mmCIF file of C-alpha atoms (C1' of nucleotides) in Angstrom:
data_model
loop_
_atom_site.group_PDB
_atom_site.id
_atom_site.type_symbol
_atom_site.label_atom_id
_atom_site.label_comp_id
_atom_site.label_asym_id
_atom_site.label_seq_id
_atom_site.Cartn_x
_atom_site.Cartn_y
_atom_site.Cartn_z
ATOM 1 C CA MET A 43 86.860 68.445 63.552
ATOM 2 C CA SER A 44 88.501 69.306 66.879
ATOM 3 C CA THR A 45 87.609 72.319 68.953
ATOM 4 C CA ARG A 46 89.819 75.357 69.173
ATOM 5 C CA ALA A 47 90.874 74.327 72.683
ATOM 6 C CA GLU A 48 91.947 70.908 71.453
ATOM 7 C CA GLN A 49 93.973 72.438 68.615
ATOM 8 C CA LEU A 50 95.800 74.700 71.033
ATOM 9 C CA LEU A 51 96.417 71.926 73.583
ATOM 10 C CA ASP A 52 97.821 69.712 70.811
ATOM 11 C CA TRP A 53 100.264 72.469 69.946
ATOM 12 C CA TYR A 54 101.092 72.993 73.618
ATOM 13 C CA ASP A 55 101.776 69.294 74.192
ATOM 14 C CA ARG A 56 104.016 69.221 71.142
ATOM 15 C CA ASP A 57 105.931 72.471 71.630
ATOM 16 C CA ARG A 58 105.704 72.888 75.407
ATOM 17 C CA ARG A 59 108.374 75.200 76.719
ATOM 18 C CA ASP A 60 110.562 73.968 79.532
ATOM 19 C CA LEU A 61 110.239 76.531 82.313
ATOM 20 C CA PRO A 62 111.490 76.195 85.902
ATOM 21 C CA TRP A 63 107.988 76.486 87.388
ATOM 22 C CA ARG A 64 106.289 74.222 84.860
ATOM 23 C CA MET A 65 105.539 70.672 86.004
ATOM 24 C CA ALA A 66 105.884 67.642 83.778
ATOM 25 C CA PRO A 67 102.663 66.253 82.277
ATOM 26 C CA GLY A 68 100.709 64.470 84.981
ATOM 27 C CA GLU A 69 102.873 65.833 87.788
ATOM 28 C CA LYS A 70 101.004 67.493 90.621
ATOM 29 C CA ALA A 71 101.491 71.237 90.803
ATOM 30 C CA ASP A 72 102.854 72.931 93.933
ATOM 31 C CA PRO A 73 100.599 75.928 94.671
ATOM 32 C CA TYR A 74 103.479 77.756 96.380
ATOM 33 C CA LYS A 75 105.612 77.513 93.250
ATOM 34 C CA VAL A 76 102.743 78.446 90.955
ATOM 35 C CA TRP A 77 101.956 81.478 93.114
ATOM 36 C CA MET A 78 105.617 82.531 93.279
ATOM 37 C CA SER A 79 106.034 82.336 89.510
ATOM 38 C CA GLU A 80 102.782 84.161 88.783
ATOM 39 C CA ILE A 81 103.626 87.077 91.076
ATOM 40 C CA MET A 82 107.085 87.396 89.521
ATOM 41 C CA LEU A 83 105.704 87.172 86.002
ATOM 42 C CA GLN A 84 103.360 90.132 86.488
ATOM 43 C CA GLN A 85 104.485 92.677 83.877
ATOM 44 C CA THR A 86 107.829 90.877 83.681
ATOM 45 C CA THR A 87 109.365 88.651 81.022
ATOM 46 C CA VAL A 88 110.142 84.954 81.429
ATOM 47 C CA VAL A 89 113.850 85.544 80.775
ATOM 48 C CA THR A 90 114.084 88.065 83.599
ATOM 49 C CA VAL A 91 112.102 85.979 86.079
ATOM 50 C CA LYS A 92 113.981 82.664 85.765
ATOM 51 C CA SER A 93 116.997 83.442 87.970
ATOM 52 C CA TYR A 94 114.911 85.227 90.624
ATOM 53 C CA TYR A 95 112.477 82.319 90.778
ATOM 54 C CA LYS A 96 115.244 79.801 91.350
ATOM 55 C CA ALA A 97 116.923 81.981 93.972
ATOM 56 C CA PHE A 98 113.685 82.501 95.924
ATOM 57 C CA LEU A 99 112.797 78.796 95.892
ATOM 58 C CA LYS A 100 116.274 77.889 97.079
ATOM 59 C CA LYS A 101 116.296 80.513 99.839
ATOM 60 C CA TRP A 102 112.678 79.949 100.893
ATOM 61 C CA PRO A 103 111.533 76.427 99.875
ATOM 62 C CA SER A 104 108.128 76.730 101.527
ATOM 63 C CA VAL A 105 105.561 79.422 102.203
ATOM 64 C CA GLN A 106 106.347 79.090 105.930
ATOM 65 C CA ASP A 107 110.016 79.815 105.260
ATOM 66 C CA LEU A 108 109.091 82.950 103.343
ATOM 67 C CA ALA A 109 106.640 84.051 106.029
ATOM 68 C CA GLY A 110 109.435 83.830 108.597
ATOM 69 C CA ALA A 111 111.856 85.994 106.609
ATOM 70 C CA ASP A 112 112.476 89.691 107.233
ATOM 71 C CA LEU A 113 110.896 92.052 104.701
ATOM 72 C CA ASP A 114 114.300 93.652 104.115
ATOM 73 C CA GLU A 115 115.689 90.271 103.177
ATOM 74 C CA VAL A 116 112.856 89.693 100.707
ATOM 75 C CA LEU A 117 113.277 93.151 99.171
ATOM 76 C CA HIS A 118 117.006 92.515 98.864
ATOM 77 C CA ALA A 119 116.370 89.281 96.970
ATOM 78 C CA TRP A 120 113.808 91.087 94.815
ATOM 79 C CA GLN A 121 116.158 93.973 93.913
ATOM 80 C CA GLY A 122 116.240 94.608 90.174
ATOM 81 C CA LEU A 123 112.896 92.903 89.475
ATOM 82 C CA GLY A 124 110.942 96.130 89.896
ATOM 83 C CA TYR A 125 107.412 96.844 91.097
ATOM 84 C CA TYR A 126 108.550 96.397 94.687
ATOM 85 C CA ALA A 127 104.979 96.401 96.003
ATOM 86 C CA ARG A 128 104.929 92.860 94.631
ATOM 87 C CA ALA A 129 107.707 91.856 97.041
ATOM 88 C CA ARG A 130 105.999 93.563 99.967
ATOM 89 C CA ASN A 131 102.711 91.839 99.131
ATOM 90 C CA LEU A 132 104.473 88.519 98.492
ATOM 91 C CA HIS A 133 105.840 88.612 102.019
ATOM 92 C CA LYS A 134 102.516 89.706 103.484
ATOM 93 C CA CYS A 135 100.637 87.024 101.549
ATOM 94 C CA ALA A 136 103.017 84.314 102.782
ATOM 95 C CA GLN A 137 102.310 85.395 106.345
ATOM 96 C CA VAL A 138 98.540 85.408 105.828
ATOM 97 C CA VAL A 139 98.590 81.958 104.215
ATOM 98 C CA THR A 140 100.800 80.599 106.995
ATOM 99 C CA ARG A 141 98.874 82.188 109.854
ATOM 100 C CA ASP A 142 95.276 82.136 108.630
ATOM 101 C CA HIS A 143 95.189 79.237 106.181
ATOM 102 C CA ASN A 144 97.333 76.621 107.883
ATOM 103 C CA GLY A 145 100.085 77.099 105.294
ATOM 104 C CA ARG A 146 97.901 76.147 102.343
ATOM 105 C CA PHE A 147 96.617 78.389 99.564
ATOM 106 C CA PRO A 148 92.808 78.494 99.414
ATOM 107 C CA GLU A 149 91.434 76.402 96.573
ATOM 108 C CA SER A 150 89.009 78.804 94.964
ATOM 109 C CA GLU A 151 89.344 81.810 92.712
ATOM 110 C CA LYS A 152 87.174 83.904 95.010
ATOM 111 C CA ARG A 153 89.193 83.271 98.156
ATOM 112 C CA LEU A 154 92.544 83.554 96.381
ATOM 113 C CA LEU A 155 91.423 87.006 95.305
ATOM 114 C CA GLU A 156 91.246 88.096 98.935
ATOM 115 C CA LEU A 157 95.005 87.599 99.428
ATOM 116 C CA PRO A 158 97.445 90.522 99.145
ATOM 117 C CA GLY A 159 99.029 90.915 95.714
ATOM 118 C CA ILE A 160 96.584 88.508 94.086
ATOM 119 C CA GLY A 161 94.235 90.144 91.581
ATOM 120 C CA PRO A 162 91.844 88.686 88.999
ATOM 121 C CA TYR A 163 94.601 87.410 86.723
ATOM 122 C CA THR A 164 96.680 85.687 89.394
ATOM 123 C CA ALA A 165 93.662 84.201 91.174
ATOM 124 C CA ALA A 166 92.508 82.584 87.933
ATOM 125 C CA ALA A 167 96.051 81.454 87.093
ATOM 126 C CA ILE A 168 96.564 79.714 90.453
ATOM 127 C CA ALA A 169 93.048 78.222 90.441
ATOM 128 C CA SER A 170 93.525 76.673 87.006
ATOM 129 C CA ILE A 171 97.248 75.818 87.016
ATOM 130 C CA ALA A 172 97.691 74.736 90.627
ATOM 131 C CA PHE A 173 94.244 73.313 91.397
ATOM 132 C CA GLY A 174 92.897 72.264 87.997
ATOM 133 C CA LEU A 175 89.779 74.387 88.394
ATOM 134 C CA LYS A 176 88.067 75.869 85.361
ATOM 135 C CA ALA A 177 89.231 79.470 85.377
ATOM 136 C CA THR A 178 90.451 81.856 82.699
ATOM 137 C CA PRO A 179 93.408 84.067 83.563
ATOM 138 C CA VAL A 180 93.450 87.030 81.197
ATOM 139 C CA ASP A 181 96.798 88.757 80.800
ATOM 140 C CA GLY A 182 98.275 90.867 78.033
ATOM 141 C CA ASN A 183 99.006 87.774 75.955
ATOM 142 C CA VAL A 184 95.466 86.470 76.159
ATOM 143 C CA GLU A 185 94.048 89.887 75.332
ATOM 144 C CA ARG A 186 96.265 90.091 72.266
ATOM 145 C CA VAL A 187 95.490 86.558 71.038
ATOM 146 C CA VAL A 188 91.741 86.918 71.524
ATOM 147 C CA SER A 189 91.579 90.407 70.035
ATOM 148 C CA ARG A 190 93.184 89.043 66.871
ATOM 149 C CA LEU A 191 91.274 85.778 66.788
ATOM 150 C CA PHE A 192 87.968 87.698 66.813
ATOM 151 C CA MET A 193 89.334 90.943 65.361
ATOM 152 C CA VAL A 194 87.923 93.060 68.178
ATOM 153 C CA GLU A 195 87.720 96.712 67.127
ATOM 154 C CA GLU A 196 87.108 98.175 70.581
ATOM 155 C CA THR A 197 90.227 99.760 72.085
ATOM 156 C CA LEU A 198 91.975 98.774 75.306
ATOM 157 C CA PRO A 199 91.351 99.273 78.155
ATOM 158 C CA LYS A 200 87.645 99.584 77.243
ATOM 159 C CA ALA A 201 87.770 96.179 75.539
ATOM 160 C CA LYS A 202 88.964 94.338 78.651
ATOM 161 C CA LYS A 203 85.576 92.969 79.648
ATOM 162 C CA GLN A 204 84.704 91.839 76.149
ATOM 163 C CA LEU A 205 88.090 90.152 75.671
ATOM 164 C CA ALA A 206 87.772 88.346 79.013
ATOM 165 C CA GLU A 207 84.341 87.041 78.037
ATOM 166 C CA LEU A 208 85.619 85.790 74.681
ATOM 167 C CA ALA A 209 88.561 84.101 76.411
ATOM 168 C CA GLN A 210 86.153 82.341 78.759
ATOM 169 C CA THR A 211 84.134 80.903 75.894
ATOM 170 C CA LEU A 212 87.328 79.275 74.591
ATOM 171 C CA THR A 213 88.333 77.679 77.913
ATOM 172 C CA PRO A 214 87.758 73.911 78.048
ATOM 173 C CA THR A 215 86.235 72.160 81.063
ATOM 174 C CA THR A 216 89.257 69.918 81.465
ATOM 175 C CA ARG A 217 92.906 70.972 81.427
ATOM 176 C CA ALA A 218 92.002 74.617 82.020
ATOM 177 C CA GLY A 219 95.461 75.196 83.516
ATOM 178 C CA ASP A 220 97.287 73.821 80.501
ATOM 179 C CA PHE A 221 94.968 75.790 78.254
ATOM 180 C CA ALA A 222 95.769 79.005 80.121
ATOM 181 C CA GLN A 223 99.485 78.406 79.858
ATOM 182 C CA ALA A 224 99.097 77.487 76.191
ATOM 183 C CA MET A 225 97.305 80.778 75.482
ATOM 184 C CA MET A 226 100.081 82.721 77.165
ATOM 185 C CA ASP A 227 102.807 80.734 75.429
ATOM 186 C CA LEU A 228 101.079 81.363 72.120
ATOM 187 C CA GLY A 229 101.055 85.082 72.828
ATOM 188 C CA ALA A 230 104.665 85.072 73.995
ATOM 189 C CA THR A 231 106.146 83.054 71.131
ATOM 190 C CA ILE A 232 103.885 83.226 68.057
ATOM 191 C CA CYS A 233 101.112 85.790 68.432
ATOM 192 C CA THR A 234 103.625 88.445 69.475
ATOM 193 C CA PRO A 235 103.000 92.223 69.496
ATOM 194 C CA LYS A 236 105.143 92.853 66.410
ATOM 195 C CA LYS A 237 105.857 90.526 63.479
ATOM 196 C CA ALA A 238 103.502 87.731 64.524
ATOM 197 C CA ALA A 239 104.471 84.274 63.233
ATOM 198 C CA CYS A 240 101.039 83.530 61.767
ATOM 199 C CA GLY A 241 102.470 80.893 59.412
ATOM 200 C CA ILE A 242 103.078 78.463 62.275
ATOM 201 C CA CYS A 243 100.102 79.383 64.457
ATOM 202 C CA PRO A 244 97.806 76.524 65.535
ATOM 203 C CA TRP A 245 94.873 78.896 65.175
ATOM 204 C CA MET A 246 95.803 80.399 61.802
ATOM 205 C CA LYS A 247 92.736 79.027 60.039
ATOM 206 C CA GLY A 248 90.127 80.585 62.278
ATOM 207 C CA CYS A 249 91.864 83.880 63.002
ATOM 208 C CA VAL A 250 89.603 86.688 61.794
ATOM 209 C CA ALA A 251 92.342 89.336 61.901
ATOM 210 C CA ARG A 252 94.483 87.155 59.646
ATOM 211 C CA LEU A 253 91.626 86.481 57.238
ATOM 212 C CA GLU A 254 90.184 89.973 57.077
ATOM 213 C CA GLY A 255 92.789 92.370 58.418
ATOM 214 C CA GLU A 256 96.285 92.797 59.796
ATOM 215 C CA PRO A 257 96.857 90.826 63.027
ATOM 216 C CA THR A 258 99.546 93.154 64.370
ATOM 217 C CA ASP A 259 97.055 96.041 64.241
ATOM 218 C CA TYR A 260 95.363 94.361 67.226
ATOM 219 C CA PRO A 261 94.605 94.878 69.991
ATOM 220 C CA LYS A 262 93.648 98.487 69.300
ATOM 221 C CA LYS A 263 94.837 100.792 72.060
ATOM 222 C CA GLU A 264 94.188 104.284 73.344
ATOM 223 C CA ALA A 265 97.006 106.746 72.711
ATOM 224 C CA LYS A 266 99.376 107.057 75.640
ATOM 225 C CA LYS A 267 100.213 110.249 77.438
ATOM 226 C CA PRO A 268 103.801 111.503 77.155
ATOM 227 C CA LYS A 269 106.057 111.008 80.183
ATOM 228 C CA PRO A 270 107.211 114.149 82.018
ATOM 229 C CA THR A 271 110.854 114.537 83.071
ATOM 230 C CA ARG A 272 111.760 115.125 86.707
ATOM 231 C CA LYS A 273 115.138 116.378 87.853
ATOM 232 C CA ALA A 274 117.055 116.469 91.110
ATOM 233 C CA TYR A 275 120.498 116.619 92.698
ATOM 234 C CA LEU A 276 121.723 113.480 94.400
ATOM 235 C CA PHE A 277 124.087 113.633 97.364
ATOM 236 C CA TRP A 278 126.903 111.114 97.198
ATOM 237 C CA ILE A 279 128.378 111.583 100.632
ATOM 238 C CA ALA A 280 131.686 109.844 101.301
ATOM 239 C CA ARG A 281 133.213 109.549 104.728
ATOM 240 C CA GLN A 282 136.956 109.429 105.257
ATOM 241 C CA ASP A 283 136.918 105.649 105.795
ATOM 242 C CA GLY A 284 135.444 105.247 102.315
ATOM 243 C CA SER A 285 131.853 104.522 103.324
ATOM 244 C CA VAL A 286 128.893 106.363 101.784
ATOM 245 C CA LEU A 287 125.579 107.508 103.226
ATOM 246 C CA LEU A 288 122.565 105.316 102.502
ATOM 247 C CA ARG A 289 119.021 105.630 103.801
ATOM 248 C CA LYS A 290 115.768 103.721 103.565
ATOM 249 C CA ARG A 291 112.879 105.037 101.495
ATOM 250 C CA PRO A 292 109.361 105.178 102.979
ATOM 251 C CA GLU A 293 107.620 101.790 103.130
ATOM 252 C CA LYS A 294 104.985 102.740 100.560
ATOM 253 C CA GLY A 295 105.127 104.388 97.173
ATOM 254 C CA LEU A 296 107.877 104.469 94.575
ATOM 255 C CA LEU A 297 110.739 102.066 95.433
ATOM 256 C CA GLY A 298 109.031 101.656 98.818
ATOM 257 C CA GLY A 299 111.232 100.076 101.482
ATOM 258 C CA MET A 300 114.309 100.076 99.262
ATOM 259 C CA MET A 301 117.588 101.842 100.059
ATOM 260 C CA GLU A 302 118.700 105.054 98.370
ATOM 261 C CA PHE A 303 121.386 107.685 98.312
ATOM 262 C CA PRO A 304 119.877 110.965 99.582
ATOM 263 C CA SER A 305 118.693 113.443 96.984
ATOM 264 C CA SER A 306 116.726 116.641 96.664
ATOM 265 C CA THR A 307 113.039 116.343 95.785
ATOM 266 C CA TRP A 308 112.459 115.046 92.267
ATOM 267 C CA ARG A 309 110.740 117.987 90.573
ATOM 268 C CA GLN A 310 109.359 118.586 87.117
ATOM 269 C CA GLU A 311 110.436 122.241 87.348
ATOM 270 C CA GLU A 312 114.031 123.320 86.955
ATOM 271 C CA VAL A 313 115.952 123.283 90.242
ATOM 272 C CA SER A 314 119.062 125.309 91.018
ATOM 273 C CA GLN A 315 121.965 123.670 92.783
ATOM 274 C CA ALA A 316 121.715 126.248 95.551
ATOM 275 C CA ASN A 317 118.070 125.359 96.231
ATOM 276 C CA ALA A 318 118.749 121.651 96.037
ATOM 277 C CA LEU A 319 121.514 121.967 98.621
ATOM 278 C CA ARG A 320 118.973 123.202 101.157
ATOM 279 C CA GLU A 321 117.642 119.634 101.130
ATOM 280 C CA ALA A 322 121.080 118.076 101.671
ATOM 281 C CA PRO A 323 121.211 115.840 104.758
ATOM 282 C CA LEU A 324 124.337 117.655 106.008
ATOM 283 C CA ASP A 325 126.800 120.412 105.223
ATOM 284 C CA ALA A 326 129.792 119.539 103.115
ATOM 285 C CA LEU A 327 132.053 120.844 100.436
ATOM 286 C CA TRP A 328 130.281 119.771 97.255
ATOM 287 C CA LYS A 329 131.806 118.935 93.915
ATOM 288 C CA LYS A 330 129.575 118.352 90.928
ATOM 289 C CA LYS A 331 130.140 115.082 89.141
ATOM 290 C CA GLU A 332 130.459 115.339 85.360
ATOM 291 C CA GLY A 333 127.434 114.064 83.430
ATOM 292 C CA ILE A 334 123.977 112.992 84.636
ATOM 293 C CA VAL A 335 122.249 109.741 85.550
ATOM 294 C CA LYS A 336 119.139 109.044 83.474
ATOM 295 C CA HIS A 337 116.471 106.551 84.413
ATOM 296 C CA THR A 338 112.934 105.965 83.218
ATOM 297 C CA PHE A 339 110.102 104.806 85.456
ATOM 298 C CA THR A 340 106.642 103.747 84.354
ATOM 299 C CA HIS A 341 105.259 107.250 84.430
ATOM 300 C CA PHE A 342 108.205 109.685 84.277
ATOM 301 C CA HIS A 343 111.816 110.170 83.225
ATOM 302 C CA LEU A 344 114.362 111.070 85.866
ATOM 303 C CA GLU A 345 117.615 112.998 85.474
ATOM 304 C CA LEU A 346 119.973 113.147 88.424
ATOM 305 C CA THR A 347 123.009 115.356 88.839
ATOM 306 C CA VAL A 348 125.406 113.886 91.367
ATOM 307 C CA LEU A 349 127.061 116.112 93.959
ATOM 308 C CA VAL A 350 129.990 114.518 95.724
ATOM 309 C CA GLY A 351 130.498 115.614 99.304
ATOM 310 C CA ARG A 352 133.377 114.579 101.532
ATOM 311 C CA VAL A 353 133.038 114.568 105.299
ATOM 312 C CA SER A 354 135.809 113.756 107.710
ATOM 313 C CA ARG A 355 134.407 112.369 110.932
ATOM 314 C CA ASN A 356 131.069 110.869 111.784
ATOM 315 C CA PRO A 357 128.493 113.639 111.491
ATOM 316 C CA PRO A 358 125.080 113.083 113.093
ATOM 317 C CA VAL A 359 122.811 112.232 110.211
ATOM 318 C CA ASN A 360 119.793 110.107 109.378
ATOM 319 C CA GLY A 361 120.917 106.980 107.544
ATOM 320 C CA ILE A 362 123.678 104.392 107.573
ATOM 321 C CA TRP A 363 127.288 104.464 106.414
ATOM 322 C CA VAL A 364 128.111 101.619 104.064
ATOM 323 C CA LYS A 365 131.432 100.654 102.524
ATOM 324 C CA LEU A 366 131.359 100.358 98.756
ATOM 325 C CA GLU A 367 132.096 96.638 98.865
ATOM 326 C CA ASP A 368 129.155 96.154 101.226
ATOM 327 C CA LEU A 369 126.556 97.907 99.043
ATOM 328 C CA LYS A 370 125.632 94.471 97.718
ATOM 329 C CA ASP A 371 124.274 93.585 101.166
ATOM 330 C CA HIS A 372 121.504 96.158 100.841
ATOM 331 C CA ALA A 373 118.302 96.336 98.801
ATOM 332 C CA LEU A 374 119.317 98.756 96.070
ATOM 333 C CA PRO A 375 116.968 99.407 93.151
ATOM 334 C CA THR A 376 118.502 99.557 89.694
ATOM 335 C CA LEU A 377 118.384 103.355 89.681
ATOM 336 C CA MET A 378 120.649 103.505 92.729
ATOM 337 C CA LYS A 379 123.023 100.955 91.238
ATOM 338 C CA LYS A 380 123.297 103.222 88.208
ATOM 339 C CA VAL A 381 124.042 106.142 90.520
ATOM 340 C CA ALA A 382 126.749 104.208 92.374
ATOM 341 C CA LYS A 383 128.418 103.184 89.154
ATOM 342 C CA HIS A 384 128.328 106.760 87.880
ATOM 343 C CA ALA A 385 129.642 108.183 91.158
ATOM 344 C CA ILE A 386 132.658 105.877 91.427
ATOM 345 C CA THR A 387 133.603 106.100 87.757
ATOM 346 C CA HIS A 388 136.315 108.656 87.024
ATOM 347 C "C1'" DG B 8 88.385 104.549 86.666
ATOM 348 C "C1'" DA B 9 92.621 106.495 85.929
ATOM 349 C "C1'" DG B 10 97.122 106.955 87.694
ATOM 350 C "C1'" DA B 11 100.948 104.953 90.442
ATOM 351 C "C1'" DC B 12 104.126 101.520 90.264
ATOM 352 C "C1'" DG B 13 110.393 99.145 87.644
ATOM 353 C "C1'" DT B 14 113.148 97.320 84.581
ATOM 354 C "C1'" DG B 15 115.433 95.475 80.459
ATOM 355 C "C1'" DG B 16 114.985 94.237 75.665
ATOM 356 C "C1'" DT B 17 113.859 95.662 71.044
ATOM 357 C "C1'" DA B 18 112.936 98.335 66.795
ATOM 358 C "C1'" DT C 164 117.697 108.044 71.177
ATOM 359 C "C1'" DT C 165 113.080 107.497 72.100
ATOM 360 C "C1'" DA C 166 109.043 104.784 72.541
ATOM 361 C "C1'" DC C 167 106.906 100.642 73.134
ATOM 362 C "C1'" DC C 168 106.228 96.479 75.422
ATOM 363 C "C1'" DA C 169 106.118 92.302 79.102
ATOM 364 C "C1'" DA C 170 102.249 86.182 82.663
ATOM 365 C "C1'" DG C 171 98.797 93.142 86.793
ATOM 366 C "C1'" DT C 172 97.535 95.081 91.337
ATOM 367 C "C1'" DC C 173 96.297 98.667 94.312
ATOM 368 C "C1'" DT C 174 94.183 102.981 95.454
#
DNA sequence: GAGACGTGGTA
DNA sequence: TTACCAAGTCT
């Protein structure tokens, strides 16, 4: 009779997924690569991360290379991945590791936790995957697998502590890194949120939710609050030479450090065009663009009405003028790409 | 501790 | 179309 850990590791060795950041069996892990992949994978799917991971490793092969880059360059490479604080912290962390740790990531969960952008999950992931230490990273996958395996009735997020403790009891002394990745792979491919593939699960026999309940009913969660909708007018300002006005957002907060087209304040209340125009960066003859741009963030919906303004010369204004074909050279979040597409479509 | 913080895929 | 969901962290 093998332990649960052994059953899962057998499955992992047999069905191991080939991922860009995953080393071959026996191959020594590169902490820089493990760290890079774990930061990118926070709240983000494997499919989305793959191309970004390869691009970052090619552009910045070592932590020193990344530390020497400009933040704008890093944000530009990160554009589209979302949660831009991750990119800002990635850059900061590379500089701390380079300057304060001689270019090497500290080899303990506790000290990894002190680095920017590294929380409990990522510290445990790097400790176990990169350094072979016994640690138990607990992400959404692990919470789901464990909640079903033990049929935990407590709701998330209250159940977090209990689920983490249960996950720890499963973690083997050896191959903790492989075990962690196996748990996450199990959650990503078999023990999925909807329509779990229990028939091919290596843990089907001991799963309490499968024996006594409905696995996909777990983990139990608190009801979510509805998202409010915010609205604003966006100013698409085109100069005679065909360039448009772009400006940088504040370094912190939503889309921090990314570029944007100017807009009125995003408000939950209804805004008139006349009031919005008082926030325009300059005076122009405005023409409302047909239709609206919709975008949803984590905590609110956004609806933008685009006002096209044409200016002739080079008015004094805060921001930079960028030709349409050069927009790709700037760190534009997906929302602003949507806006650009909408604005230039007839 | 609860809310801020992106985006794309899926049902 | 809307809502949910994904390898979380920071304040």
